[in-house]
CSV table of C-alpha atoms in Angstrom, one decimal:
chain,number,residue,atom,x,y,z
A,1,UNK,CA,-0.1,0.0,-0.1
A,2,UNK,CA,1.2,3.4,-0.5
A,3,UNK,CA,1.1,6.9,1.2
A,4,UNK,CA,-1.1,9.2,-1.2
A,5,UNK,CA,-0.9,12.7,0.3
A,6,UNK,CA,0.4,15.1,2.5
A,7,UNK,CA,-1.7,15.2,5.5
A,8,UNK,CA,0.6,17.8,7.3
A,9,UNK,CA,4.0,19.6,7.7
A,10,UNK,CA,5.2,19.9,10.8
A,11,UNK,CA,7.8,22.6,11.6
A,12,UNK,CA,9.6,23.2,15.2
A,13,UNK,CA,9.7,26.4,15.7
A,14,UNK,CA,12.1,28.6,18.5
A,15,UNK,CA,9.8,31.4,18.7
A,16,UNK,CA,5.9,30.1,18.1
A,17,UNK,CA,4.2,33.8,18.2
A,18,UNK,CA,7.1,35.1,15.5
A,19,UNK,CA,6.2,31.9,13.8
A,20,UNK,CA,3.0,31.6,14.0
A,21,UNK,CA,2.3,35.2,13.2
A,22,UNK,CA,4.6,35.0,9.9
A,23,UNK,CA,2.2,32.5,8.4
A,24,UNK,CA,-0.9,34.1,9.5
A,25,UNK,CA,0.1,37.7,8.6
A,26,UNK,CA,2.0,37.3,5.6
A,27,UNK,CA,1.2,33.8,4.4
A,28,UNK,CA,-3.0,34.2,4.9
A,29,UNK,CA,-3.0,31.4,6.6
A,30,UNK,CA,-5.8,31.0,9.5
A,31,UNK,CA,-5.4,29.0,12.8
A,32,UNK,CA,-8.0,26.3,13.0
A,33,UNK,CA,-6.9,24.4,16.3
A,34,UNK,CA,-4.5,23.6,19.2
A,35,UNK,CA,-3.1,21.0,20.9
A,36,UNK,CA,-0.9,20.4,24.0
A,37,UNK,CA,1.0,17.1,24.9
A,38,UNK,CA,3.5,16.5,27.7
A,39,UNK,CA,6.3,18.4,25.8
A,40,UNK,CA,5.0,19.7,22.9
A,41,UNK,CA,2.5,22.6,22.2
A,42,UNK,CA,0.9,22.6,18.5
A,43,UNK,CA,-0.8,25.0,16.5
A,44,UNK,CA,-2.6,23.9,13.1
A,45,UNK,CA,-2.7,26.3,10.4
A,46,UNK,CA,-4.4,26.1,7.3
A,47,UNK,CA,-4.5,27.9,3.7
A,48,UNK,CA,-6.1,26.4,0.4
A,49,UNK,CA,-5.0,22.9,0.5
A,50,UNK,CA,-2.1,23.7,3.0
A,51,UNK,CA,-1.5,22.6,6.8
A,52,UNK,CA,1.1,23.3,8.7
A,53,UNK,CA,1.3,22.2,12.3
A,54,UNK,CA,4.0,24.9,14.0
A,55,UNK,CA,5.3,23.2,17.7
A,56,UNK,CA,7.3,23.9,20.4
A,57,UNK,CA,8.2,23.1,23.4
A,58,UNK,CA,10.9,20.9,25.4
A,59,UNK,CA,10.7,17.8,23.0
A,60,UNK,CA,11.7,20.2,20.2
A,61,UNK,CA,14.8,21.8,21.9
A,62,UNK,CA,17.4,19.2,20.8
A,63,UNK,CA,16.0,19.3,17.2
A,64,UNK,CA,16.3,23.2,17.5
A,65,UNK,CA,19.7,23.1,19.0
A,66,UNK,CA,21.4,20.7,16.1
A,67,UNK,CA,19.3,21.8,13.2
A,68,UNK,CA,17.3,25.3,13.8
A,69,UNK,CA,13.9,26.1,13.1
A,70,UNK,CA,12.7,23.6,10.5
A,71,UNK,CA,10.2,20.5,9.4
A,72,UNK,CA,10.6,17.7,11.6
A,73,UNK,CA,7.5,15.6,10.1
A,74,UNK,CA,6.2,15.1,6.5
A,75,UNK,CA,2.5,13.6,7.6
A,76,UNK,CA,1.0,11.3,5.2
A,77,UNK,CA,-2.5,10.4,4.6
A,78,UNK,CA,-3.0,6.8,4.0
A,79,UNK,CA,-5.8,4.5,3.1
A,80,UNK,CA,-4.4,1.3,4.7
A,81,UNK,CA,-2.2,2.9,7.6
A,82,UNK,CA,-1.0,-0.9,8.9
A,83,UNK,CA,-0.3,-1.9,4.9
A,84,UNK,CA,1.4,1.3,4.3
A,85,UNK,CA,3.4,0.7,7.8
A,86,UNK,CA,4.6,-2.8,6.4
A,87,UNK,CA,6.2,-1.6,3.4
A,88,UNK,CA,8.1,1.2,5.0
A,89,UNK,CA,9.6,-1.2,7.5
A,90,UNK,CA,10.6,-3.8,4.5
A,91,UNK,CA,12.3,-1.0,3.0
A,92,UNK,CA,14.0,0.0,6.0
A,93,UNK,CA,12.2,2.6,7.9
A,94,UNK,CA,12.1,2.4,11.5
A,95,UNK,CA,9.3,2.3,13.9
A,96,UNK,CA,10.5,5.5,15.9
A,97,UNK,CA,6.5,5.6,18.0
A,98,UNK,CA,2.9,5.5,18.0
A,99,UNK,CA,0.9,8.9,18.9
A,100,UNK,CA,-1.9,9.2,21.7
A,101,UNK,CA,-4.6,8.1,18.8
A,102,UNK,CA,-2.3,5.2,17.8
A,103,UNK,CA,-0.9,6.7,14.3
A,104,UNK,CA,2.5,5.0,13.6
A,105,UNK,CA,5.6,7.4,13.3
A,106,UNK,CA,8.9,6.2,11.0
A,107,UNK,CA,11.8,7.6,10.0
A,108,UNK,CA,12.4,9.3,6.8
A,109,UNK,CA,15.5,10.9,5.4
A,110,UNK,CA,17.9,12.8,8.0
A,111,UNK,CA,15.9,13.4,11.0
A,112,UNK,CA,12.2,14.2,9.3
A,113,UNK,CA,10.1,11.4,10.3
A,114,UNK,CA,7.0,10.5,8.6
A,115,UNK,CA,3.5,10.1,10.7
A,116,UNK,CA,1.3,7.8,8.9
A,117,UNK,CA,-2.8,8.5,9.3
A,118,UNK,CA,-5.6,7.3,8.1
A,119,UNK,CA,-8.0,9.2,5.4
A,120,UNK,CA,-9.8,7.8,3.0
A,121,UNK,CA,-8.9,9.2,-0.4
A,122,UNK,CA,-11.5,11.4,-1.7
A,123,UNK,CA,-12.0,13.0,2.3
A,124,UNK,CA,-10.8,16.4,2.7
A,125,UNK,CA,-8.3,16.7,5.4
A,126,UNK,CA,-9.6,17.4,8.9
A,127,UNK,CA,-7.6,18.1,11.9
A,128,UNK,CA,-4.7,15.8,11.7
A,129,UNK,CA,-5.8,12.6,13.3
A,130,UNK,CA,-2.3,12.1,15.1
A,131,UNK,CA,-3.3,13.9,18.1
A,132,UNK,CA,-6.0,15.8,20.3
A,133,UNK,CA,-7.1,18.9,19.1
A,134,UNK,CA,-9.2,21.8,20.5
A,135,UNK,CA,-10.5,23.9,18.0
A,136,UNK,CA,-9.5,27.7,18.2
A,137,UNK,CA,-13.0,29.5,18.7
A,138,UNK,CA,-11.0,33.0,17.7
A,139,UNK,CA,-8.8,32.3,15.0
A,140,UNK,CA,-8.7,35.3,12.8
A,141,UNK,CA,-9.8,34.5,9.5
A,142,UNK,CA,-7.5,35.1,6.7
A,143,UNK,CA,-8.0,38.5,4.9
A,144,UNK,CA,-10.6,37.9,1.9
A,145,UNK,CA,-8.0,39.5,-0.6
A,146,UNK,CA,-4.6,36.8,0.3
A,147,UNK,CA,-3.9,34.9,-2.9
A,148,UNK,CA,-4.7,30.9,-2.2
A,149,UNK,CA,-2.1,28.3,-1.9
A,150,UNK,CA,-3.9,25.6,-3.9
A,151,UNK,CA,-1.8,22.8,-2.7
A,152,UNK,CA,1.8,21.9,-1.8
A,153,UNK,CA,3.3,21.3,-5.2
A,154,UNK,CA,6.4,19.7,-3.6
A,155,UNK,CA,9.3,19.1,-0.7
A,156,UNK,CA,12.9,20.0,-1.9
A,157,UNK,CA,15.1,17.9,0.3
A,158,UNK,CA,19.4,18.3,0.2
A,159,UNK,CA,20.8,15.5,1.5
A,160,UNK,CA,24.6,15.0,2.4
A,161,UNK,CA,26.7,13.4,-0.5
A,162,UNK,CA,26.3,10.0,-1.5
A,163,UNK,CA,23.1,9.3,-0.1
A,164,UNK,CA,20.7,10.5,-2.5
A,165,UNK,CA,20.1,7.2,-4.8
A,166,UNK,CA,19.6,5.0,-1.3
A,167,UNK,CA,17.1,8.0,-0.2
A,168,UNK,CA,15.1,7.5,-3.5
A,169,UNK,CA,15.3,3.6,-3.3
A,170,UNK,CA,13.6,4.1,0.3
A,171,UNK,CA,10.9,6.0,-1.2
A,172,UNK,CA,9.9,3.6,-3.9
A,173,UNK,CA,10.2,0.3,-2.2
A,174,UNK,CA,8.7,1.5,0.8
A,175,UNK,CA,6.0,3.9,-0.1
A,176,UNK,CA,5.3,3.1,-3.8
A,177,UNK,CA,6.7,6.6,-5.4
A,178,UNK,CA,8.3,6.3,-8.7
A,179,UNK,CA,10.9,8.4,-10.1
A,180,UNK,CA,9.7,10.9,-12.3
A,181,UNK,CA,12.7,13.4,-13.4
A,182,UNK,CA,16.6,13.3,-12.8
A,183,UNK,CA,19.0,15.9,-13.6
A,184,UNK,CA,22.5,16.7,-12.9
A,185,UNK,CA,22.9,20.4,-12.8
A,186,UNK,CA,26.6,22.0,-13.0
A,187,UNK,CA,26.5,26.1,-12.3
A,188,UNK,CA,30.1,27.2,-13.1
A,189,UNK,CA,31.8,25.3,-10.6
A,190,UNK,CA,29.6,24.0,-9.1
A,191,UNK,CA,27.2,21.1,-9.4
A,192,UNK,CA,24.3,19.0,-8.1
A,193,UNK,CA,22.9,15.3,-8.5
A,194,UNK,CA,18.7,15.9,-8.4
A,195,UNK,CA,16.2,13.1,-9.0
A,196,UNK,CA,12.5,13.8,-8.4
A,197,UNK,CA,10.3,11.1,-6.7
A,198,UNK,CA,6.5,11.5,-6.8
A,199,UNK,CA,3.2,9.5,-5.2
A,200,UNK,CA,1.2,7.0,-7.4
A,201,UNK,CA,-1.6,9.9,-6.8
A,202,UNK,CA,1.0,12.6,-8.0
A,203,UNK,CA,0.3,14.5,-4.6
A,204,UNK,CA,3.0,14.0,-3.0
A,205,UNK,CA,6.8,15.2,-4.7
A,206,UNK,CA,9.9,15.3,-3.6
A,207,UNK,CA,12.8,16.6,-5.5
A,208,UNK,CA,16.0,15.7,-3.7
A,209,UNK,CA,19.3,16.6,-4.3
A,210,UNK,CA,23.1,16.0,-3.3
A,211,UNK,CA,26.2,18.1,-4.0
A,212,UNK,CA,28.8,17.0,-6.1
A,213,UNK,CA,31.6,17.2,-3.7
A,214,UNK,CA,34.2,16.8,-6.6
A,215,UNK,CA,33.3,20.3,-7.7
A,216,UNK,CA,33.8,23.6,-5.7
A,217,UNK,CA,31.1,23.8,-2.4
A,218,UNK,CA,28.0,25.8,-3.0
A,219,UNK,CA,24.6,26.5,-1.7
A,220,UNK,CA,23.7,23.1,-0.9
A,221,UNK,CA,26.7,22.1,0.6
A,222,UNK,CA,26.2,25.6,3.0
A,223,UNK,CA,22.9,24.4,3.7
A,224,UNK,CA,23.8,21.0,5.1
A,225,UNK,CA,26.0,22.9,7.1
A,226,UNK,CA,23.3,25.3,8.6
A,227,UNK,CA,20.7,22.5,9.3
A,228,UNK,CA,23.7,20.0,10.6
A,229,UNK,CA,23.0,17.8,8.1
A,230,UNK,CA,19.8,16.6,5.3
A,231,UNK,CA,16.6,18.0,5.5
A,232,UNK,CA,13.8,19.9,4.2
A,233,UNK,CA,15.3,23.1,2.0
A,234,UNK,CA,11.9,24.7,1.0
A,235,UNK,CA,8.6,24.0,0.8
A,236,UNK,CA,6.7,25.2,-2.9
A,237,UNK,CA,3.1,26.3,-2.6
A,238,UNK,CA,1.3,26.1,-5.9
A,239,UNK,CA,-0.8,29.3,-6.9
A,240,UNK,CA,-3.0,30.6,-9.9
A,241,UNK,CA,-1.2,33.6,-10.7
A,242,UNK,CA,2.3,33.8,-9.5
A,243,UNK,CA,2.6,37.9,-9.9
A,244,UNK,CA,-0.3,39.3,-8.5
A,245,UNK,CA,0.2,36.5,-5.5
A,246,UNK,CA,4.3,38.2,-5.1
A,247,UNK,CA,3.2,41.7,-5.3
A,248,UNK,CA,0.5,40.9,-2.5
A,249,UNK,CA,2.6,38.7,-0.3
A,250,UNK,CA,5.3,41.4,-0.3
A,251,UNK,CA,2.5,44.0,0.5
A,252,UNK,CA,1.9,41.6,3.7
A,253,UNK,CA,5.4,41.1,4.8
A,254,UNK,CA,7.1,38.2,2.9
A,255,UNK,CA,10.3,38.9,1.3
A,256,UNK,CA,11.7,37.5,-1.7
A,257,UNK,CA,15.0,37.1,-3.4
A,258,UNK,CA,15.8,39.8,-5.6
A,259,UNK,CA,16.4,38.6,-9.5
A,260,UNK,CA,19.5,40.7,-11.4
A,261,UNK,CA,18.2,42.6,-14.0
A,262,UNK,CA,19.8,41.1,-16.9
A,263,UNK,CA,17.9,37.9,-16.1
A,264,UNK,CA,15.1,39.6,-18.1
A,265,UNK,CA,17.0,41.0,-20.5
A,266,UNK,CA,18.1,37.6,-21.6
A,267,UNK,CA,14.7,36.2,-21.0
A,268,UNK,CA,13.0,37.2,-24.3
A,269,UNK,CA,15.7,35.3,-26.1
A,270,UNK,CA,15.5,32.0,-23.7
A,271,UNK,CA,11.7,32.2,-24.1
A,272,UNK,CA,10.6,34.1,-27.0
A,273,UNK,CA,7.2,32.8,-26.2
A,274,UNK,CA,7.1,34.4,-23.2
A,275,UNK,CA,8.2,38.0,-24.7
A,276,UNK,CA,4.7,40.2,-23.9
A,277,UNK,CA,4.8,39.0,-20.1
A,278,UNK,CA,8.5,40.2,-19.6
A,279,UNK,CA,7.6,43.4,-18.1
A,280,UNK,CA,5.2,42.1,-15.0
A,281,UNK,CA,7.9,39.6,-14.5
A,282,UNK,CA,10.5,41.9,-14.1
A,283,UNK,CA,8.4,43.8,-11.8
A,284,UNK,CA,7.4,41.0,-9.4
A,285,UNK,CA,11.2,39.4,-9.9
A,286,UNK,CA,9.6,36.1,-10.2
A,287,UNK,CA,11.7,34.0,-12.8
A,288,UNK,CA,10.2,31.6,-15.5
A,289,UNK,CA,11.6,28.1,-17.5
A,290,UNK,CA,9.8,26.2,-20.2
A,291,UNK,CA,10.0,22.5,-20.4
A,292,UNK,CA,8.4,20.1,-23.2
A,293,UNK,CA,4.9,20.6,-21.4
A,294,UNK,CA,4.6,24.4,-20.8
A,295,UNK,CA,5.6,27.3,-18.9
A,296,UNK,CA,6.6,27.0,-15.4
A,297,UNK,CA,7.0,30.7,-13.4
A,298,UNK,CA,8.6,30.4,-9.6
A,299,UNK,CA,10.0,32.9,-7.1
A,300,UNK,CA,12.0,32.2,-3.7
A,301,UNK,CA,11.2,34.1,-0.6
A,302,UNK,CA,14.2,34.7,2.1
A,303,UNK,CA,14.3,32.7,5.0
A,304,UNK,CA,12.1,34.2,8.1
A,305,UNK,CA,14.7,31.9,10.5
A,306,UNK,CA,17.9,32.7,12.2
A,307,UNK,CA,20.1,30.1,11.1
A,308,UNK,CA,17.9,30.6,7.6
A,309,UNK,CA,17.5,26.8,7.6
A,310,UNK,CA,13.9,26.5,5.8
A,311,UNK,CA,12.3,29.2,3.0
A,312,UNK,CA,9.2,28.8,0.9
A,313,UNK,CA,8.6,29.0,-3.3
A,314,UNK,CA,5.5,30.6,-4.8
A,315,UNK,CA,4.9,28.4,-8.4
A,316,UNK,CA,2.4,28.8,-11.3
A,317,UNK,CA,2.4,26.2,-13.5
A,318,UNK,CA,1.4,27.2,-17.4
A,319,UNK,CA,1.1,23.3,-18.4
A,320,UNK,CA,5.0,22.4,-17.1
A,321,UNK,CA,5.8,19.2,-15.0
A,322,UNK,CA,9.3,20.5,-14.0
A,323,UNK,CA,10.8,22.4,-11.5
A,324,UNK,CA,12.8,25.3,-13.1
A,325,UNK,CA,16.1,23.8,-13.2
A,326,UNK,CA,17.5,26.3,-16.0
A,327,UNK,CA,16.5,29.1,-13.6
A,328,UNK,CA,19.6,28.1,-11.5
A,329,UNK,CA,21.9,28.5,-14.8
A,330,UNK,CA,20.2,31.3,-15.7
A,331,UNK,CA,20.3,33.1,-12.6
A,332,UNK,CA,23.8,32.2,-12.3
A,333,UNK,CA,25.3,34.0,-15.8
A,334,UNK,CA,22.8,36.7,-15.0
A,335,UNK,CA,24.8,37.5,-12.2
A,336,UNK,CA,27.8,37.2,-14.2
A,337,UNK,CA,26.4,39.5,-16.6
A,338,UNK,CA,25.6,42.2,-14.1
A,339,UNK,CA,29.1,41.9,-12.6
A,340,UNK,CA,30.9,42.3,-16.2
A,341,UNK,CA,28.7,45.5,-16.6
A,342,UNK,CA,29.7,47.1,-13.4
A,343,UNK,CA,33.3,46.6,-13.9
């Protein structure tokens, strides 16, 4: 049996008030419930098709000390929890614990775990069934103009060199995922290997990356140092229209990465079919890519956390099924052109 959806993402936070305010005030999430157990206080947030659980408390202190604020649990919705558990254990997972409601918790990659939650396919996510929740009676409603995060498009995972293929095998054999895409990306003197795995339902997608240690160290190595090993680098949220979404989220306090103007100077030549949209993309700093299925538009936030261990992506798919790897090269080349012009 397989996992078929992400039930929720649990983030361990060093400052609960700051983290909840970031998601509620800036990203437009709504607080819907709270849960208190021995050693953990959790708040359930919901926006569109995305559920986040922000957790603080004594049980999170070791994780936060070693890894900083970040994703501790990617909970999987399963139609047959026991069948999924058997498959995961046979592939090498460790049964870490069972929750108070009996949901099994198994090891994933790095220190990230997976709580297996029973939910029939076709049912909308409710309160995560792995703990007791109390509905937030005075939960603030998100502003009506807040752009909707339709779903979690993918989870970007960075691993230590030499572990990529074992982790990919684990998700294929243990959870029934399939390998969707692979690419070796060279950026100047840096390089990384990436493989995308996806559940049969297409509702769980991991882009998994490891650095090539024979090349110069780069951003993946820096993340691994800050994070104290492998973990979730970013969460990508799918939106319908990225340009107005970016502008609205900026107004609400989200800081996005800035894109060199030279990137857009070369964009019409790189993707002629977007020529009429370049002015809007430039205004919002949105990146564009093209694959055999269509266009992909994306932009990354700055990490709101002190150790910069987790950030977020907005993504709009105009038919595209890829993940914008050409943007890594295009941005690198744009920065180089900007340096040349400034010299």
